[in-house]
XYZ file of C-alpha atoms in Angstrom:
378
model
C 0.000 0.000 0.000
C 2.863 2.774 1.059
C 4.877 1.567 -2.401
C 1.583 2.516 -4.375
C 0.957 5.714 -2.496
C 4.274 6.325 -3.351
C 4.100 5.515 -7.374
C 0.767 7.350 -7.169
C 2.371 10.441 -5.607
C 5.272 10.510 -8.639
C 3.136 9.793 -11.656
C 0.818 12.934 -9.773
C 4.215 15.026 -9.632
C 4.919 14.114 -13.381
C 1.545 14.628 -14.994
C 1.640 18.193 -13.433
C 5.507 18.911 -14.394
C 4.147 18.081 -18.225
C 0.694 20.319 -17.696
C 2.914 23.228 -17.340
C 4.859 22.979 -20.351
C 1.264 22.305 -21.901
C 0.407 25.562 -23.799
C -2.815 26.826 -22.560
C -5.792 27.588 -24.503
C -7.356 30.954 -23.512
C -10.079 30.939 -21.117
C -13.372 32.598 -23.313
C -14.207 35.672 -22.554
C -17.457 37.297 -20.664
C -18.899 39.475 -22.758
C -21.828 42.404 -22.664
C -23.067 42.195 -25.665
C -26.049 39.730 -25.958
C -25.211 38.937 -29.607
C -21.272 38.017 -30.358
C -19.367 36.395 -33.249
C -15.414 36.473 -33.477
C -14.751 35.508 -37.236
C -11.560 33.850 -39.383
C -11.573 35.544 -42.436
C -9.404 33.099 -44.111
C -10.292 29.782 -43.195
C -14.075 30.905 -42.103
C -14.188 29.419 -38.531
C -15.990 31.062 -35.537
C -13.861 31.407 -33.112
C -16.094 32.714 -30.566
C -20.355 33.448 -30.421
C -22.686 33.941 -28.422
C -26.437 34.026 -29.789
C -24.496 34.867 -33.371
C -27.230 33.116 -35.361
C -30.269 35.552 -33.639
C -31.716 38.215 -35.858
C -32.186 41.571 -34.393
C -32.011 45.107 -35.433
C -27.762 46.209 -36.588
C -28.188 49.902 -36.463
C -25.747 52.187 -38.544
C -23.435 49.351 -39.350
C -26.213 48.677 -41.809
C -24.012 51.326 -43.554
C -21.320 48.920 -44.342
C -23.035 47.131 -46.965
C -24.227 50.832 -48.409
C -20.643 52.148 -48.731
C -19.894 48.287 -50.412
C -22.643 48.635 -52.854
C -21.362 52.548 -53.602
C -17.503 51.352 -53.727
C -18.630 48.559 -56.080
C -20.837 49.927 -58.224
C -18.143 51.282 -60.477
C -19.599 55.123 -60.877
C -17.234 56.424 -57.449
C -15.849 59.314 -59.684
C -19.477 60.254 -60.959
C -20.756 63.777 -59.289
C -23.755 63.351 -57.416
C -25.837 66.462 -57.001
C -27.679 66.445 -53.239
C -31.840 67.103 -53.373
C -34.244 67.349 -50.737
C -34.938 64.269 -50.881
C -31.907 62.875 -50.147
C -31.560 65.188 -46.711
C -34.912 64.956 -45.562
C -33.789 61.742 -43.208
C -33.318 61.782 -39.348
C -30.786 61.118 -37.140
C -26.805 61.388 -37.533
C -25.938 63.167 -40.189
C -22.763 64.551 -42.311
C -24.207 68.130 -43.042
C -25.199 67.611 -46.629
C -27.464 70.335 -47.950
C -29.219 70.172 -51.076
C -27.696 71.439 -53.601
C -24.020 70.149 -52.798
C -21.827 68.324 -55.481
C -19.448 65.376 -54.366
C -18.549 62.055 -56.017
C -20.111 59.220 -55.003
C -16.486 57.831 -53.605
C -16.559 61.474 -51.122
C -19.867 60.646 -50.057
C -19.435 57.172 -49.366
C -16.402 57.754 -46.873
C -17.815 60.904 -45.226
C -20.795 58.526 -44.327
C -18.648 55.601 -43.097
C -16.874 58.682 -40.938
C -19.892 60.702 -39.767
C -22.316 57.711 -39.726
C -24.433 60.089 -41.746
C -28.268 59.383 -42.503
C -28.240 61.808 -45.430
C -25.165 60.204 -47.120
C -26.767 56.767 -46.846
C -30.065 57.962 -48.592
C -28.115 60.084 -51.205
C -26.032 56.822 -52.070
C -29.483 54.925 -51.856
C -31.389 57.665 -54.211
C -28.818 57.756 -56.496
C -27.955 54.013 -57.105
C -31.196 52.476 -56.989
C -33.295 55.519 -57.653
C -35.707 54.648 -54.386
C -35.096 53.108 -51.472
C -37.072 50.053 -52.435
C -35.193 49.258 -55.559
C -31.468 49.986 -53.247
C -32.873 47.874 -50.292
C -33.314 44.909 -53.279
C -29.781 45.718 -54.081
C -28.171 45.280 -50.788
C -30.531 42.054 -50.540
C -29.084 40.420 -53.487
C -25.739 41.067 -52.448
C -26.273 39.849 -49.334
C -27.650 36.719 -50.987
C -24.434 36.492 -52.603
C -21.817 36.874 -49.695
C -23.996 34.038 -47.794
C -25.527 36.458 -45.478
C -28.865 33.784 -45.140
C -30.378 35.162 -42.492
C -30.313 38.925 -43.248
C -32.913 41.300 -44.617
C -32.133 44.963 -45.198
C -34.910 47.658 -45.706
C -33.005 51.062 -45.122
C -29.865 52.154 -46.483
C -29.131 53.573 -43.068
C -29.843 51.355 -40.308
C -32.978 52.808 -38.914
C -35.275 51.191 -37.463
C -37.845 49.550 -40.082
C -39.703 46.734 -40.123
C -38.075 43.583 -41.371
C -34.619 45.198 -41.219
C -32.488 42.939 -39.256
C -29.445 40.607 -39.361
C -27.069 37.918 -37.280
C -23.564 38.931 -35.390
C -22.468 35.978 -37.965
C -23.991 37.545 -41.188
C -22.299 40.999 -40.237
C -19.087 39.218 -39.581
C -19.572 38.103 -43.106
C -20.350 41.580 -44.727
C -17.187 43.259 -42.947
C -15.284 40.236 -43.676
C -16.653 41.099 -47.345
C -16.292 44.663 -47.163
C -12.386 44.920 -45.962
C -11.389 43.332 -48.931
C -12.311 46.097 -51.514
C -8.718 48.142 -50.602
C -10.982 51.551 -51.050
C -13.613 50.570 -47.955
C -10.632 48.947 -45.850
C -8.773 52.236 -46.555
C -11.382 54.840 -45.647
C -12.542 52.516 -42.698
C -9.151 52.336 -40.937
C -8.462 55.552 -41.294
C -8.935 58.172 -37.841
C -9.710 61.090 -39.547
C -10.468 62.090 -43.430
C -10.681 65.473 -45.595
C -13.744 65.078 -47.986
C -13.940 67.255 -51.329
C -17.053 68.929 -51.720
C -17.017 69.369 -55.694
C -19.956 72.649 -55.384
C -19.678 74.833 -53.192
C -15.804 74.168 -53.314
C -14.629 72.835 -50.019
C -12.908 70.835 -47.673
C -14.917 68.882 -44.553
C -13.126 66.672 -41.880
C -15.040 64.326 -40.383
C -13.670 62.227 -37.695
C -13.821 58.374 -37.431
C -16.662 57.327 -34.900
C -14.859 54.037 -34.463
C -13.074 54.641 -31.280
C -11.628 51.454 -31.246
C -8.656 52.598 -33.515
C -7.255 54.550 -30.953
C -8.071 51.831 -28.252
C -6.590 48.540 -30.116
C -3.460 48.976 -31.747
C -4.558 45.807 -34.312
C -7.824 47.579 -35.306
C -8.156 48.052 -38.846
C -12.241 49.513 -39.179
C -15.127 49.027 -39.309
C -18.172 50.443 -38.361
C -20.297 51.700 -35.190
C -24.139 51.828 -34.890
C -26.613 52.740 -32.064
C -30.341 53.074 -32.242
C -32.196 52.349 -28.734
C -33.952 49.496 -30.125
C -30.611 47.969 -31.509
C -28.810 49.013 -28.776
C -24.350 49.353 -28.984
C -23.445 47.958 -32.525
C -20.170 46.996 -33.497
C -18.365 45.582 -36.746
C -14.422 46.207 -36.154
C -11.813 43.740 -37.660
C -8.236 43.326 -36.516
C -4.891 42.305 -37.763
C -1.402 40.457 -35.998
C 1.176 38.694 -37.291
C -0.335 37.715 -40.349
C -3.873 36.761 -39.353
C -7.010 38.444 -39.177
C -10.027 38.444 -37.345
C -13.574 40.120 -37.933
C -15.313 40.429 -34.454
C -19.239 41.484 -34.131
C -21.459 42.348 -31.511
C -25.140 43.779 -31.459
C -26.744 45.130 -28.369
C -23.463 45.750 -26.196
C -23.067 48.118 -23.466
C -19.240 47.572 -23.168
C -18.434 47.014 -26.361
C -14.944 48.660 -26.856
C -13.693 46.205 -23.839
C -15.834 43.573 -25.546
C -13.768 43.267 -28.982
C -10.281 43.878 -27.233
C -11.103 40.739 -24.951
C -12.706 39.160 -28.068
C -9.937 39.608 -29.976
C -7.201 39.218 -27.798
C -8.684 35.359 -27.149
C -8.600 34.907 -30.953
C -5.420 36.147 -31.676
C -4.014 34.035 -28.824
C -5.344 30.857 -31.039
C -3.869 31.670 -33.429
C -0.548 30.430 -34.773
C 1.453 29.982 -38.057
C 1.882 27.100 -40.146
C 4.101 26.099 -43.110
C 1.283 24.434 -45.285
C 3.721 22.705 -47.696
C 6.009 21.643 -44.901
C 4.544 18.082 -45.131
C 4.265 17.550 -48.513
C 5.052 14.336 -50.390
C 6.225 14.717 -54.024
C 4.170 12.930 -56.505
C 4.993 11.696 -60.175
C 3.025 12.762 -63.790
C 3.245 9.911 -66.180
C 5.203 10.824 -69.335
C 4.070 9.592 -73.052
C 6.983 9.069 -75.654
C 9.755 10.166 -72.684
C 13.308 8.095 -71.160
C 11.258 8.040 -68.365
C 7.858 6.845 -67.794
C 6.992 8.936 -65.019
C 8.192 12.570 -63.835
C 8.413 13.674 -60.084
C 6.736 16.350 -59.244
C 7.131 18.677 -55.868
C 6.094 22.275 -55.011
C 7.735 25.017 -56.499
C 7.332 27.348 -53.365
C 6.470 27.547 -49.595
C 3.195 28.557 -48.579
C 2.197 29.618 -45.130
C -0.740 30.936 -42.972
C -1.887 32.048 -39.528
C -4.779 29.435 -38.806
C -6.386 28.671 -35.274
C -4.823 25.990 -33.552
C -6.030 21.953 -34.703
C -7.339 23.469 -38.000
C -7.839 20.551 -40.288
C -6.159 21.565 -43.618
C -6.909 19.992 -46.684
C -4.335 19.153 -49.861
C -5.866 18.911 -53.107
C -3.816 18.228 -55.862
C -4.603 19.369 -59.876
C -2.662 17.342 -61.989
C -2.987 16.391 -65.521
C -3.055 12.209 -66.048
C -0.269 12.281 -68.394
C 2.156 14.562 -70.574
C 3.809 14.393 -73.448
C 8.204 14.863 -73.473
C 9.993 16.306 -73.321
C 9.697 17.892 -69.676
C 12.576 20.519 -68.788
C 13.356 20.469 -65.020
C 11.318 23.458 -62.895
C 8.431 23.271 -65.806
C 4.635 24.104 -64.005
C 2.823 20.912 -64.337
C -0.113 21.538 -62.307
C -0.985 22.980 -58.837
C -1.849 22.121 -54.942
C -4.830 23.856 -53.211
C -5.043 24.331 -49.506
C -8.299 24.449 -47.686
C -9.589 24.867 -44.572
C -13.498 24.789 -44.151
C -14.484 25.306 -47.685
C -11.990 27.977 -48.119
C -8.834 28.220 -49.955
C -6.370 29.602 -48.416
C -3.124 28.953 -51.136
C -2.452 27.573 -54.453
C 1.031 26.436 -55.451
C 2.573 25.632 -58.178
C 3.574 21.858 -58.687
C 6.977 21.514 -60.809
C 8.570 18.789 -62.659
C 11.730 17.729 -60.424
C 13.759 16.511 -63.563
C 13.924 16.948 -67.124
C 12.746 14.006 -69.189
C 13.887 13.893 -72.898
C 11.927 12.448 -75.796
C 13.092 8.908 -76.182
C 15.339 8.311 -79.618
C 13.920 6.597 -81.905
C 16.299 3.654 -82.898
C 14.355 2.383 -85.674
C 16.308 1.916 -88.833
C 14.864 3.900 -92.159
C 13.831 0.257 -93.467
C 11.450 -0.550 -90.252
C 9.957 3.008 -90.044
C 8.868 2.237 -93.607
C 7.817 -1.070 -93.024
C 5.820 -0.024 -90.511
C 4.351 3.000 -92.300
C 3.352 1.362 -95.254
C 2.199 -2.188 -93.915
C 1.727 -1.921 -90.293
C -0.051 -5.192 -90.033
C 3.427 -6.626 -90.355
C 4.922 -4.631 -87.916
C 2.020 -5.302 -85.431
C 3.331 -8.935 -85.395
């Protein structure tokens, strides 16, 4: 009995010597917000989320898919000139006054800065003519980006009827949105001059994203309060090569919610050689000195992925080729995915040349056996 306290009391000792050279996974975080969703943009895992598949109300980030649509649309550079119309909406606003002349690019960033009403319903007006026929816009692209569960009614984020999304949908749309380089760049930006074209004029308008100054990783995105949607937040971040797109709708701390958020993500995060394990594989060669050629990858691809992602190899290669084959020549590629999403593609090259095998045949036999190749068949 004492020798198996004993042996009990070392294997104890041992099992928590190796625990603490165990890295340890992050302990989730406690969050305000009663809707959260911490998103991979490259591999498409949720790293974190709490009621993220709910639909309620999204406020002013609402205006993220608006500036998209606007950014997209290929007319930025096209003057708009502001009417009533397009003013006559409540709530935040970026001073626009009927009348005024700005491109569709100007209006589209002092929006995204001043969370303006009237810029939304100018871009709204002036793209789909009324808000109906915009609204069926930013529906279809929705559609598109795989946003199932979201249906948008106002340009703006207003409170309407029907208009209302998931924390995972608008981790999707800014996911979506930061990878048009004009949206990322107006979004992560603290502060921007906008050209008024008539009256000619300069306005700053300052970011209402306050997490820029709070989160050194913040890139954008978007803020939005109503006081039936309650705090709204879209922000993404970036570290060491990975990403993250964190959400949360109806938050009274959210600032202190996304730096928690995304300082668990980031701490699952870690970077991986993808091509570090791969095997070389062989092409068979028609008419070659070789029958088959080996094949490897011509470079090294790497990511940031969350820890035990399962990454896929797919390889695209043709089922035979014809010599010669010179040495380094692209005979196909390798795909890496994680979750449906590719994350590299890489180049497969032939290892070796192979030459085109000599033919040996004397003149005689090659006209023999062009001339009466039943003979030659025997």
């Amino acid at each position: 009995m004492r020798l198996l306290k004993r042996l009990m009391a070392v294997g104890l000792t041992a099992l928590l010597a190796l625990l603490s050279v165990l890295p340890a996974s992050a302990a989730e975080p406690e969050v305000s917000a009663y809707a959260a969703v911490l998103y991979d943009p490259h591999s498409g895992a949720v790293l974190y989320e709490k009621n993220g598949y709910e639909v309620l109300p999204m406020a002013s980030t609402t205006k993220i898919m608006t500036a998209l649509l606007a950014f997209e649309s290929g007319r930025s550079a096209e003057p708009v000139e502001i009417t009533q119309e397009m003013v006559a909406v409540e709530g935040s606003s970026m001073g626009l006054k009927a009348g005024d002349v700005l491109t569709l690019s100007s209006i589209a960033e002092g929006m995204m800065m001043a969370s303006g009403n009237d810029g939304a319903n100018a871009i709204a007006l002036f793209l789909g003519g009324d808000a109906e026929s915009f609204a069926a816009l930013m529906n279809d692209r929705a559609a598109e980006i795989g946003m199932e569960q979201t249906h948008f009614v106002t340009p703006s984020g207003l409170d309407a009827e029907g208009h209302g999304s998931t924390a995972y949908d608008m981790a999707l749309l800014g996911a979506e949105a930061m990878r048009r380089p004009e949206f990322a760049e107006t979004v992560g930006t603290e502060a921007l001059q906008v050209e008024f074209l008539s009256p000619e004029k300069t306005v700053r308008y300052e970011n209402h994203n306050r997490l820029l100054q709070l989160y050194a990783d913040c890139t954008g995105i978007k803020t939005g309060f109503t006081k039936k949607a309650g705090r709204c937040l879209v922000s993404a971040a970036e570290r060491d090569g990975a990403a993250l797109v964190c959400v949360t709708l109806n938050a009274p701390d959210d600032w202190n919610d996304h730096i928690a958020l995304f300082e668990y993500g980031f701490a699952q995060m870690e970077p991986r050689v993808l091509t570090a394990d791969f095997a070389p594989c062989a092409v068979p060669v028609v008419g070659g000195t070789a029958q088959v050629v080996p094949c490897t990858v011509q470079l090294e691809a790497a990511a940031s992925l969350y820890r035990n992602a399962a990454v896929t190899e797919e390889l695209y290669l043709p089922r035979f080729i014809y010599a010669p084959v010179a040495a380094g020549e692209v005979l196909g590629f390798v795909r890496y995915v994680v979750n449906g999403k590719t994350l590299a593609e890489v180049p497969l090259t032939a290892v070796v040349s192979v030459p085109v095998q000599p033919d040996t045949r004397s003149d005689f036999q090659k006209w023999a056996e062009r001339y009466f190749p039943h003979l030659a068949e025997r």
